[in-house]
Amino acid sequence: MARSKSDKAFDERVAQYSEELRELLTDLYGEQADEAFRNLTELMAKAHDARPADLKRLDTKRLADPEWYKRGNMFGMTMYTDLFAGDLKKLADKVPYLKEQKLTYLHLMPLLKMPHPQNDGGYAVEDFDTVDPSLGTNEDLAALTKKLRAAGISLCLDFVMNHTASSHRWAKAAQAGDPKYQDYYYCHDDRTIPDQYDAVVPEVFPATAPGNFTWNEQMHKWVLTSFYPFQWDLNYRNPNVLVSVLSSVLGLANLGVEVFRIDAVPYIWKELGTNCRNLPQVHAIVRMLRIVLECVCPAVVLKGEVVMAPKELAAYFGTPEKPECHMLYNVSIMVNLWSALASGDVRLLKDQLDKLNALPENCWFVNYLRCHDDIGWGLDEPVEESLGIDPLKHKEFLYHFYEGSVPGSWAMGELYNYDEASKDARSCGTTASLCGVERALITHDKPLLDISMKRDLMMHSAMSFLRGFPMLSCGDEIVQLNGWEYKEDPDRVEDSRNLHRSPFNWENAAKRKQAGTLQKQMWDGLKSVREMRDDPAFAPEAWVTTWDAHNDAVLAVVRHVEGRTVLGLFNFSSARQIARLDSDGDIELPAEVALEPYQVCVVEK
């Protein structure tokens, strides 16, 4: 049978990357590399043959427009399927609501088969190939992705590379004594190696999940469990693990998933004597994932979850010649935005933005204020100290401020993972509640309500002005408040992150069209944000930099492209401020701009 145009293009891509792929496998697996290469190339061919025709057409379209995910019209949202609609079929019925917001990107929280109720929000996966029955079927997922594509929306799914649930079939076989599957994990007869590991490797959750290993009575072995005892770390020293994982990724891509958020990627390779973070082998694996996707399904992009300092981030993009992730979650800027709001001081935020803006052009970010997770106060401590800020006192101020226990705080939230020994803690809550809307409604404080809404919109505007594209947390568009009812559910009460994981309020969503409601105010405000991003200065090639406003309460950001300049000014203070700006070369700016509390001012030059 003659090879089709699509088949020939696939053959050319495989030929282009074959040598590099073999070298990467050899570096990791030595004598096992030949077999791994055969298995992987066979897997890629089967996945290409099975790829639906409409997705192959999308591949061709994306190859002609490789920077599609960097366009100014990119606007995302993240949500839990069950909390938003119930299941995948019902979510498909809600696509018009998403299209109304001109979304181009939808990130659904983990929806693959998981144990119930103990699943870490879906990040403990029982089966990488199958949708959880409570949410639907693989056919439902394929139907949803098709409907989203027709609406111009790309679907993002999490892929948990670091671990499986302890109830995964591989883990069950390991517990039953099968040595083949015990080699899929890190299993040890005694504490010799675990003790050597624990002496160097920090704990992820020292308060709620202390230690890095869990004793399995059935198997009579210690198992590496970096996150929770019911999540077993995968052993990527075994090439069968890599091939199996890549098989599942390609299967999901063929169901229409266009973006994979690879979870906890810095942790996936373990090396005794190191802290097991950001090791070179991690980058080899991510590079191979990128190659496999570019060969089989080039429409698909990778988004990394890398909760690390800015200096660690560039490596996860790879190089222009050998790229890895297409984009990363902008965790550090999210944290710094909330720090600036509480303190009314943008210096730390500006410093972090300068560091990110200095990264190479291939580095791209998904910017957000809230997501399914907590706010972890991982600020740049050396920079804090250079500014005269005590890191520990500032962290304590922030998490107490956002739980509402600091005098003058407008916020309502909760602590997550408080550790008495280190005084470390994280913060939970919806954007609206952390910005003061909930407290204002409870106290019937109209002035507080007005200024809280300004805070909320200012934060969304600032986030949307930065390098990268914005992603909303579902409910932010209708001013969703905290879901305190989680405390009445025995399966959810132990995890305060459930405070901002509550059912979507469809009654409030209906108010988005009613004049005088908070929902319409927010809906219209976010519409203005999208219109702001229609400007040519939001093109992928735009130069983005902070600017000195000569005022520590005002963030100034300049976007410049082809002789056009757009200035964004954001007042993070509850007081009126003056921004004083210096022009420089081609960048001509107003000398002085007055800003009301939490005002956003966009100036086009």
CSV table of C-alpha atoms in Angstrom, one decimal, residues 336-511:
chain,number,residue,atom,x,y,z
A,336,ASN,CA,4.8,37.4,44.2
A,337,LEU,CA,1.6,38.9,43.0
A,338,TRP,CA,-0.1,37.9,46.2
A,339,SER,CA,2.9,39.1,48.3
A,340,ALA,CA,2.8,42.5,46.6
A,341,LEU,CA,-1.0,42.8,47.2
A,342,ALA,CA,-0.7,42.1,50.9
A,343,SER,CA,2.3,44.3,51.5
A,344,GLY,CA,1.5,47.1,48.9
A,345,ASP,CA,5.1,46.7,47.8
A,346,VAL,CA,6.0,45.5,44.3
A,347,ARG,CA,9.8,45.4,44.7
A,348,LEU,CA,10.0,41.6,45.0
A,349,LEU,CA,7.5,41.1,42.2
A,350,LYS,CA,9.5,43.4,39.9
A,351,ASP,CA,12.7,41.6,40.7
A,352,GLN,CA,11.2,38.2,39.8
A,353,LEU,CA,9.7,39.6,36.6
A,354,ASP,CA,13.1,41.0,35.6
A,355,LYS,CA,14.6,37.6,36.1
A,356,LEU,CA,11.9,35.8,34.0
A,357,ASN,CA,12.0,38.5,31.3
A,358,ALA,CA,15.7,38.0,31.0
A,359,LEU,CA,15.3,34.3,30.1
A,360,PRO,CA,15.7,33.3,26.5
A,361,GLU,CA,13.0,34.0,23.9
A,362,ASN,CA,11.9,30.3,23.9
A,363,CYS,CA,10.7,30.5,27.5
A,364,TRP,CA,7.0,31.0,27.7
A,365,PHE,CA,4.6,31.0,30.7
A,366,VAL,CA,1.0,30.3,31.7
A,367,ASN,CA,0.2,33.1,34.2
A,368,TYR,CA,-2.4,32.6,36.8
A,369,LEU,CA,-3.6,33.8,40.2
A,370,ARG,CA,-5.3,30.7,41.6
A,371,CYS,CA,-5.5,27.1,40.6
A,372,HIS,CA,-6.4,23.8,42.3
A,373,ASP,CA,-3.4,24.1,44.6
A,374,ASP,CA,-2.3,26.2,47.5
A,375,ILE,CA,-0.2,29.4,47.4
A,376,GLY,CA,3.2,28.3,48.6
A,377,TRP,CA,5.2,31.2,49.9
A,378,GLY,CA,8.5,30.4,48.1
A,379,LEU,CA,9.9,33.9,47.7
A,380,ASP,CA,13.5,34.7,46.8
A,381,GLU,CA,15.0,35.0,50.3
A,382,PRO,CA,18.4,36.6,49.3
A,383,VAL,CA,16.5,39.3,47.4
A,384,GLU,CA,14.2,39.8,50.4
A,385,GLU,CA,17.3,40.2,52.7
A,386,SER,CA,18.9,42.7,50.2
A,387,LEU,CA,15.7,44.8,50.5
A,388,GLY,CA,15.7,44.7,54.2
A,389,ILE,CA,12.8,42.2,54.5
A,390,ASP,CA,13.1,39.4,57.0
A,391,PRO,CA,12.1,36.3,55.0
A,392,LEU,CA,10.6,34.3,57.8
A,393,LYS,CA,8.7,37.2,59.3
A,394,HIS,CA,7.4,38.2,55.8
A,395,LYS,CA,6.2,34.6,55.1
A,396,GLU,CA,4.4,34.5,58.5
A,397,PHE,CA,2.9,37.9,57.8
A,398,LEU,CA,1.6,36.7,54.4
A,399,TYR,CA,0.0,33.4,55.4
A,400,HIS,CA,-1.6,35.0,58.5
A,401,PHE,CA,-2.7,38.0,56.4
A,402,TYR,CA,-4.5,35.7,53.9
A,403,GLU,CA,-6.2,33.7,56.7
A,404,GLY,CA,-7.5,37.1,57.9
A,405,SER,CA,-5.8,37.2,61.3
A,406,VAL,CA,-3.5,40.2,60.7
A,407,PRO,CA,-5.1,43.5,61.8
A,408,GLY,CA,-6.3,45.4,58.7
A,409,SER,CA,-6.5,42.2,56.6
A,410,TRP,CA,-9.5,42.1,54.2
A,411,ALA,CA,-8.8,38.4,53.2
A,412,MET,CA,-10.6,35.2,54.2
A,413,GLY,CA,-8.7,32.0,53.7
A,414,GLU,CA,-7.0,29.1,55.5
A,415,LEU,CA,-3.6,27.7,56.2
A,416,TYR,CA,-2.4,24.6,54.4
A,417,ASN,CA,0.4,22.3,55.7
A,418,TYR,CA,1.4,24.5,58.7
A,419,ASP,CA,4.7,23.2,60.2
A,420,GLU,CA,5.3,24.3,63.8
A,421,ALA,CA,9.0,23.5,63.6
A,422,SER,CA,9.9,25.5,60.5
A,423,LYS,CA,6.9,28.0,60.8
A,424,ASP,CA,6.2,27.2,57.2
A,425,ALA,CA,2.7,27.3,55.8
A,426,ARG,CA,0.8,27.8,52.6
A,427,SER,CA,-2.5,29.6,51.9
A,428,CYS,CA,-5.8,28.5,50.5
A,429,GLY,CA,-8.9,30.4,49.2
A,430,THR,CA,-10.5,31.7,46.0
A,431,THR,CA,-9.3,34.9,44.4
A,432,ALA,CA,-12.4,36.8,45.4
A,433,SER,CA,-12.3,35.8,49.0
A,434,LEU,CA,-8.6,36.5,49.3
A,435,CYS,CA,-9.2,39.9,47.7
A,436,GLY,CA,-11.8,40.8,50.4
A,437,VAL,CA,-15.1,40.3,48.6
A,438,GLU,CA,-16.3,37.6,51.0
A,439,ARG,CA,-15.5,39.7,54.1
A,440,ALA,CA,-17.2,42.7,52.6
A,441,LEU,CA,-20.4,40.7,51.9
A,442,ILE,CA,-20.5,39.2,55.3
A,443,THR,CA,-20.0,42.5,57.1
A,444,HIS,CA,-22.3,44.4,54.6
A,445,ASP,CA,-19.4,46.9,54.0
A,446,LYS,CA,-20.1,48.6,50.7
A,447,PRO,CA,-16.9,50.6,50.5
A,448,LEU,CA,-14.9,47.4,51.3
A,449,LEU,CA,-16.8,45.6,48.6
A,450,ASP,CA,-16.1,48.2,46.0
A,451,ILE,CA,-12.4,48.3,46.7
A,452,SER,CA,-12.2,44.5,46.9
A,453,MET,CA,-13.6,44.2,43.4
A,454,LYS,CA,-11.0,46.7,42.2
A,455,ARG,CA,-8.3,44.6,43.8
A,456,ASP,CA,-9.6,41.5,42.1
A,457,LEU,CA,-9.7,43.1,38.7
A,458,MET,CA,-6.4,44.7,39.1
A,459,MET,CA,-4.8,41.4,40.0
A,460,HIS,CA,-6.3,39.8,36.9
A,461,SER,CA,-5.2,42.7,34.7
A,462,ALA,CA,-1.6,42.7,36.0
A,463,MET,CA,-1.4,38.9,35.5
A,464,SER,CA,-2.7,39.2,32.0
A,465,PHE,CA,-0.2,41.9,31.0
A,466,LEU,CA,2.8,39.8,31.7
A,467,ARG,CA,4.9,37.6,29.3
A,468,GLY,CA,2.9,34.5,28.5
A,469,PHE,CA,-0.9,34.0,28.5
A,470,PRO,CA,-3.5,34.2,31.3
A,471,MET,CA,-5.4,31.3,32.9
A,472,LEU,CA,-8.4,31.8,35.1
A,473,SER,CA,-9.4,29.5,37.9
A,474,CYS,CA,-13.0,28.5,37.1
A,475,GLY,CA,-15.4,30.6,39.2
A,476,ASP,CA,-13.1,33.7,39.2
A,477,GLU,CA,-15.2,35.1,36.3
A,478,ILE,CA,-18.3,35.1,38.6
A,479,VAL,CA,-16.6,36.1,41.8
A,480,GLN,CA,-16.9,32.6,43.4
A,481,LEU,CA,-16.3,32.6,47.2
A,482,ASN,CA,-14.8,30.0,49.4
A,483,GLY,CA,-16.6,26.7,49.9
A,484,TRP,CA,-16.6,26.3,53.6
A,485,GLU,CA,-19.0,23.4,53.4
A,486,TYR,CA,-16.0,21.1,52.8
A,487,LYS,CA,-15.6,20.9,56.5
A,488,GLU,CA,-18.8,18.9,56.8
A,489,ASP,CA,-17.5,16.2,54.4
A,490,PRO,CA,-15.4,13.6,56.3
A,491,ASP,CA,-13.6,12.7,53.0
A,492,ARG,CA,-12.5,16.3,52.3
A,493,VAL,CA,-12.2,18.0,55.7
A,494,GLU,CA,-8.5,17.1,56.2
A,495,ASP,CA,-7.4,19.0,53.1
A,496,SER,CA,-7.9,22.8,53.4
A,497,ARG,CA,-7.3,23.1,49.6
A,498,ASN,CA,-10.9,22.0,49.3
A,499,LEU,CA,-11.8,25.5,50.5
A,500,HIS,CA,-11.3,26.7,46.9
A,501,ARG,CA,-12.4,23.4,45.3
A,502,SER,CA,-16.2,23.9,45.6
A,503,PRO,CA,-19.1,23.2,43.1
A,504,PHE,CA,-19.5,25.9,40.5
A,505,ASN,CA,-22.3,28.3,41.4
A,506,TRP,CA,-24.5,28.3,38.3
A,507,GLU,CA,-27.1,30.5,39.9
A,508,ASN,CA,-24.4,33.2,40.3
A,509,ALA,CA,-23.2,32.5,36.7
A,510,ALA,CA,-26.7,33.5,35.5
A,511,LYS,CA,-26.2,36.9,37.1
